[in-house]
């Protein structure tokens, strides 16, 4: 398949992990606020599921991105800026999703707050990667 | 599982995922380079043969500084564009990229440079090892 097809797929798939990670942030932030209430448990579960789905949704994004650039891991200019945020975001989403899947529900509120801060960092990294991805489209449409 | 060991497992999973992506990238890079050499060999335009080698390189260098150095750096070591030293791809692939550009990464130079100028640019790029 031509790189253009992979570019279109990359553009189409890239929004799923962003939306799912932001959903995880929203659910988990709400769960932290409603810590002792019955609704918190459901929000915890939704947040956990959204983050796991975000980690899985990263796979087609990574594969299509690498195929589109013929194996370009870093690149230059705006592409380098895009990758400088995209790769740490990929690593962080894997770390957080694995951690969340393993610790289950038995975690302290403090540990959960730290996790939520890291999730906020992930959202910031994804936003920055998305910004530079948009810049690439603007510069060389 | 306690939070810290779970974090370490997460770190190991992320390392494995990134290593897999890097391996996949290297495989793709090598395959793209190999495929570029499978295409018919690049044939420079007939007038290129009449130009003395030293002049080809001097002209290629001049064209490089005018058109390419802005993004690839004056020494070709990369700036906004990638490093152009020791390119793996074939001359045909280089000519195609200069001529048609790369969507999302590099503009086309088809209107700016004639075929003989592209051949001079390729000759110069091959000196960057």
Short mmCIF file of N, CA, C and O in Angstrom, two decimals, chain B residues 64-124:
data_model
loop_
_atom_site.label_atom_id
_atom_site.label_comp_id
_atom_site.label_asym_id
_atom_site.label_seq_id
_atom_site.Cartn_x
_atom_site.Cartn_y
_atom_site.Cartn_z
N UNK B 64 22.52 22.54 -4.01
CA UNK B 64 22.21 22.06 -2.66
C UNK B 64 22.10 23.25 -1.70
O UNK B 64 21.14 23.33 -0.91
N UNK B 65 23.07 24.16 -1.78
CA UNK B 65 23.05 25.31 -0.87
C UNK B 65 21.84 26.20 -1.13
O UNK B 65 21.27 26.77 -0.20
N UNK B 66 21.43 26.30 -2.40
CA UNK B 66 20.28 27.15 -2.74
C UNK B 66 18.95 26.52 -2.34
O UNK B 66 18.05 27.22 -1.87
N UNK B 67 18.81 25.21 -2.55
CA UNK B 67 17.48 24.59 -2.40
C UNK B 67 17.34 23.68 -1.18
O UNK B 67 16.24 23.54 -0.66
N UNK B 68 18.43 23.05 -0.78
CA UNK B 68 18.29 21.98 0.22
C UNK B 68 18.81 22.38 1.60
O UNK B 68 18.29 21.90 2.62
N UNK B 69 19.88 23.23 1.62
CA UNK B 69 20.56 23.53 2.89
C UNK B 69 19.62 24.18 3.90
O UNK B 69 19.81 24.01 5.11
N UNK B 70 18.62 24.89 3.40
CA UNK B 70 17.66 25.57 4.29
C UNK B 70 17.06 24.57 5.29
O UNK B 70 16.88 24.89 6.47
N UNK B 71 16.73 23.37 4.81
CA UNK B 71 16.12 22.35 5.70
C UNK B 71 17.10 21.27 6.14
O UNK B 71 16.97 20.71 7.23
N UNK B 72 18.06 20.94 5.27
CA UNK B 72 18.96 19.80 5.58
C UNK B 72 20.29 20.25 6.17
O UNK B 72 21.14 19.41 6.46
N UNK B 73 20.47 21.56 6.31
CA UNK B 73 21.72 22.09 6.87
C UNK B 73 22.79 22.25 5.80
O UNK B 73 22.80 21.49 4.83
N UNK B 74 23.68 23.23 5.97
CA UNK B 74 24.71 23.49 4.96
C UNK B 74 25.64 22.30 4.78
O UNK B 74 26.18 22.07 3.71
N UNK B 75 25.85 21.54 5.86
CA UNK B 75 26.72 20.36 5.76
C UNK B 75 25.92 19.09 5.45
O UNK B 75 26.49 18.00 5.39
N UNK B 76 24.60 19.24 5.27
CA UNK B 76 23.76 18.08 4.97
C UNK B 76 23.54 17.15 6.15
O UNK B 76 23.04 16.04 5.99
N UNK B 77 23.90 17.64 7.34
CA UNK B 77 23.76 16.80 8.53
C UNK B 77 22.36 16.84 9.14
O UNK B 77 22.10 16.24 10.18
N UNK B 78 21.46 17.60 8.50
CA UNK B 78 20.08 17.64 8.97
C UNK B 78 19.80 18.83 9.86
O UNK B 78 20.65 19.25 10.63
N UNK B 79 18.61 19.39 9.69
CA UNK B 79 18.14 20.49 10.54
C UNK B 79 16.63 20.29 10.64
O UNK B 79 16.17 19.45 11.41
N UNK B 80 15.85 21.00 9.82
CA UNK B 80 14.41 20.70 9.73
C UNK B 80 14.20 19.42 8.93
O UNK B 80 13.24 18.69 9.14
N UNK B 81 15.10 19.18 7.98
CA UNK B 81 15.04 17.94 7.18
C UNK B 81 16.06 16.95 7.72
O UNK B 81 16.93 17.32 8.51
N UNK B 82 16.01 15.69 7.28
CA UNK B 82 16.92 14.67 7.83
C UNK B 82 18.36 14.78 7.32
O UNK B 82 18.63 15.46 6.33
N UNK B 83 19.26 14.09 8.00
CA UNK B 83 20.66 13.95 7.61
C UNK B 83 20.73 13.25 6.24
O UNK B 83 20.07 12.24 6.02
N UNK B 84 21.51 13.82 5.31
CA UNK B 84 21.58 13.24 3.97
C UNK B 84 22.90 12.50 3.71
O UNK B 84 23.19 12.16 2.57
N UNK B 85 23.66 12.27 4.75
CA UNK B 85 24.91 11.53 4.58
C UNK B 85 24.63 10.03 4.48
O UNK B 85 23.73 9.52 5.14
N UNK B 86 25.44 9.36 3.65
CA UNK B 86 25.38 7.88 3.50
C UNK B 86 23.95 7.39 3.30
O UNK B 86 23.47 6.52 4.04
N UNK B 87 23.26 7.94 2.32
CA UNK B 87 21.87 7.52 2.05
C UNK B 87 21.83 6.06 1.60
O UNK B 87 22.65 5.65 0.78
N UNK B 88 20.88 5.31 2.14
CA UNK B 88 20.75 3.88 1.78
C UNK B 88 20.00 3.71 0.46
O UNK B 88 20.17 2.71 -0.22
N UNK B 89 19.13 4.66 0.16
CA UNK B 89 18.22 4.47 -0.99
C UNK B 89 18.94 4.68 -2.32
O UNK B 89 20.02 5.28 -2.38
N UNK B 90 18.30 4.21 -3.40
CA UNK B 90 18.91 4.28 -4.73
C UNK B 90 18.84 5.70 -5.31
O UNK B 90 18.08 6.55 -4.82
N UNK B 91 19.62 5.93 -6.39
CA UNK B 91 19.58 7.22 -7.07
C UNK B 91 18.18 7.51 -7.60
O UNK B 91 17.72 8.65 -7.60
N UNK B 92 17.50 6.45 -8.06
CA UNK B 92 16.14 6.64 -8.59
C UNK B 92 15.22 7.17 -7.50
O UNK B 92 14.42 8.06 -7.73
N UNK B 93 15.35 6.60 -6.31
CA UNK B 93 14.50 7.03 -5.19
C UNK B 93 14.81 8.49 -4.82
O UNK B 93 13.91 9.29 -4.57
N UNK B 94 16.09 8.86 -4.82
CA UNK B 94 16.47 10.24 -4.50
C UNK B 94 15.86 11.18 -5.54
O UNK B 94 15.29 12.22 -5.21
N UNK B 95 15.98 10.79 -6.83
CA UNK B 95 15.43 11.63 -7.90
C UNK B 95 13.92 11.77 -7.76
O UNK B 95 13.36 12.86 -7.92
N UNK B 96 13.26 10.67 -7.40
CA UNK B 96 11.80 10.70 -7.23
C UNK B 96 11.40 11.64 -6.10
O UNK B 96 10.45 12.41 -6.22
N UNK B 97 12.16 11.58 -5.00
CA UNK B 97 11.84 12.43 -3.84
C UNK B 97 12.06 13.91 -4.19
O UNK B 97 11.22 14.76 -3.90
N UNK B 98 13.19 14.23 -4.85
CA UNK B 98 13.46 15.63 -5.21
C UNK B 98 12.37 16.11 -6.19
O UNK B 98 11.85 17.21 -6.06
N UNK B 99 12.04 15.25 -7.11
CA UNK B 99 11.06 15.62 -8.15
C UNK B 99 9.65 15.77 -7.57
O UNK B 99 8.97 16.76 -7.82
N UNK B 100 9.23 14.78 -6.81
CA UNK B 100 7.83 14.76 -6.36
C UNK B 100 7.62 15.17 -4.92
O UNK B 100 6.47 15.36 -4.49
N UNK B 101 8.70 15.32 -4.14
CA UNK B 101 8.55 15.64 -2.72
C UNK B 101 8.02 14.45 -1.93
O UNK B 101 7.84 13.36 -2.48
N UNK B 102 7.77 14.66 -0.65
CA UNK B 102 7.18 13.62 0.21
C UNK B 102 5.99 14.27 0.90
O UNK B 102 6.15 15.28 1.60
N UNK B 103 4.83 13.68 0.71
CA UNK B 103 3.62 14.26 1.30
C UNK B 103 3.78 14.36 2.81
O UNK B 103 4.15 13.40 3.47
N UNK B 104 3.53 15.56 3.31
CA UNK B 104 3.61 15.76 4.75
C UNK B 104 5.01 16.05 5.25
O UNK B 104 5.19 16.31 6.43
N UNK B 105 6.03 15.98 4.36
CA UNK B 105 7.39 16.18 4.86
C UNK B 105 8.24 17.13 4.02
O UNK B 105 8.99 17.93 4.56
N UNK B 106 8.13 17.02 2.69
CA UNK B 106 9.04 17.80 1.83
C UNK B 106 8.32 18.25 0.56
O UNK B 106 7.58 17.45 -0.03
N UNK B 107 8.55 19.51 0.14
CA UNK B 107 7.87 19.98 -1.08
C UNK B 107 8.52 19.40 -2.34
O UNK B 107 9.65 18.92 -2.31
N UNK B 108 7.79 19.48 -3.46
CA UNK B 108 8.33 19.03 -4.75
C UNK B 108 9.24 20.12 -5.32
O UNK B 108 8.98 21.31 -5.18
N UNK B 109 10.33 19.67 -5.97
CA UNK B 109 11.24 20.62 -6.63
C UNK B 109 11.19 20.46 -8.15
O UNK B 109 12.09 20.93 -8.85
N UNK B 110 10.12 19.83 -8.64
CA UNK B 110 10.00 19.57 -10.07
C UNK B 110 9.98 20.86 -10.88
O UNK B 110 10.55 20.92 -11.98
N UNK B 111 9.32 21.90 -10.36
CA UNK B 111 9.23 23.15 -11.12
C UNK B 111 10.49 23.99 -10.99
O UNK B 111 10.77 24.84 -11.82
N UNK B 112 11.25 23.76 -9.93
CA UNK B 112 12.43 24.59 -9.68
C UNK B 112 13.68 24.06 -10.38
O UNK B 112 14.53 24.84 -10.80
N UNK B 113 13.80 22.74 -10.48
CA UNK B 113 15.03 22.16 -11.04
C UNK B 113 14.76 21.28 -12.25
O UNK B 113 13.85 20.45 -12.24
N UNK B 114 15.62 21.46 -13.26
CA UNK B 114 15.54 20.60 -14.46
C UNK B 114 16.13 19.24 -14.11
O UNK B 114 16.83 19.09 -13.10
N UNK B 115 15.90 18.26 -15.00
CA UNK B 115 16.38 16.90 -14.75
C UNK B 115 17.90 16.86 -14.58
O UNK B 115 18.42 16.13 -13.73
N UNK B 116 18.61 17.66 -15.39
CA UNK B 116 20.06 17.64 -15.30
C UNK B 116 20.52 18.21 -13.95
O UNK B 116 21.52 17.75 -13.37
N UNK B 117 19.80 19.16 -13.43
CA UNK B 117 20.15 19.73 -12.11
C UNK B 117 19.90 18.70 -11.00
O UNK B 117 20.66 18.63 -10.04
N UNK B 118 18.82 17.94 -11.17
CA UNK B 118 18.55 16.88 -10.18
C UNK B 118 19.67 15.84 -10.22
O UNK B 118 20.14 15.37 -9.17
N UNK B 119 20.15 15.54 -11.43
CA UNK B 119 21.26 14.58 -11.56
C UNK B 119 22.52 15.14 -10.88
O UNK B 119 23.27 14.40 -10.23
N UNK B 120 22.76 16.45 -11.02
CA UNK B 120 23.93 17.07 -10.37
C UNK B 120 23.77 17.04 -8.84
O UNK B 120 24.75 16.81 -8.12
N UNK B 121 22.55 17.27 -8.40
CA UNK B 121 22.29 17.20 -6.95
C UNK B 121 22.57 15.80 -6.41
O UNK B 121 23.20 15.64 -5.36
N UNK B 122 22.12 14.78 -7.16
CA UNK B 122 22.36 13.40 -6.73
C UNK B 122 23.85 13.11 -6.69
O UNK B 122 24.36 12.51 -5.73
N UNK B 123 24.56 13.58 -7.73
CA UNK B 123 26.02 13.36 -7.76
C UNK B 123 26.67 13.98 -6.52
O UNK B 123 27.57 13.37 -5.91
N UNK B 124 26.21 15.18 -6.14
CA UNK B 124 26.78 15.82 -4.96
C UNK B 124 26.41 15.06 -3.69
O UNK B 124 27.26 14.83 -2.81
#
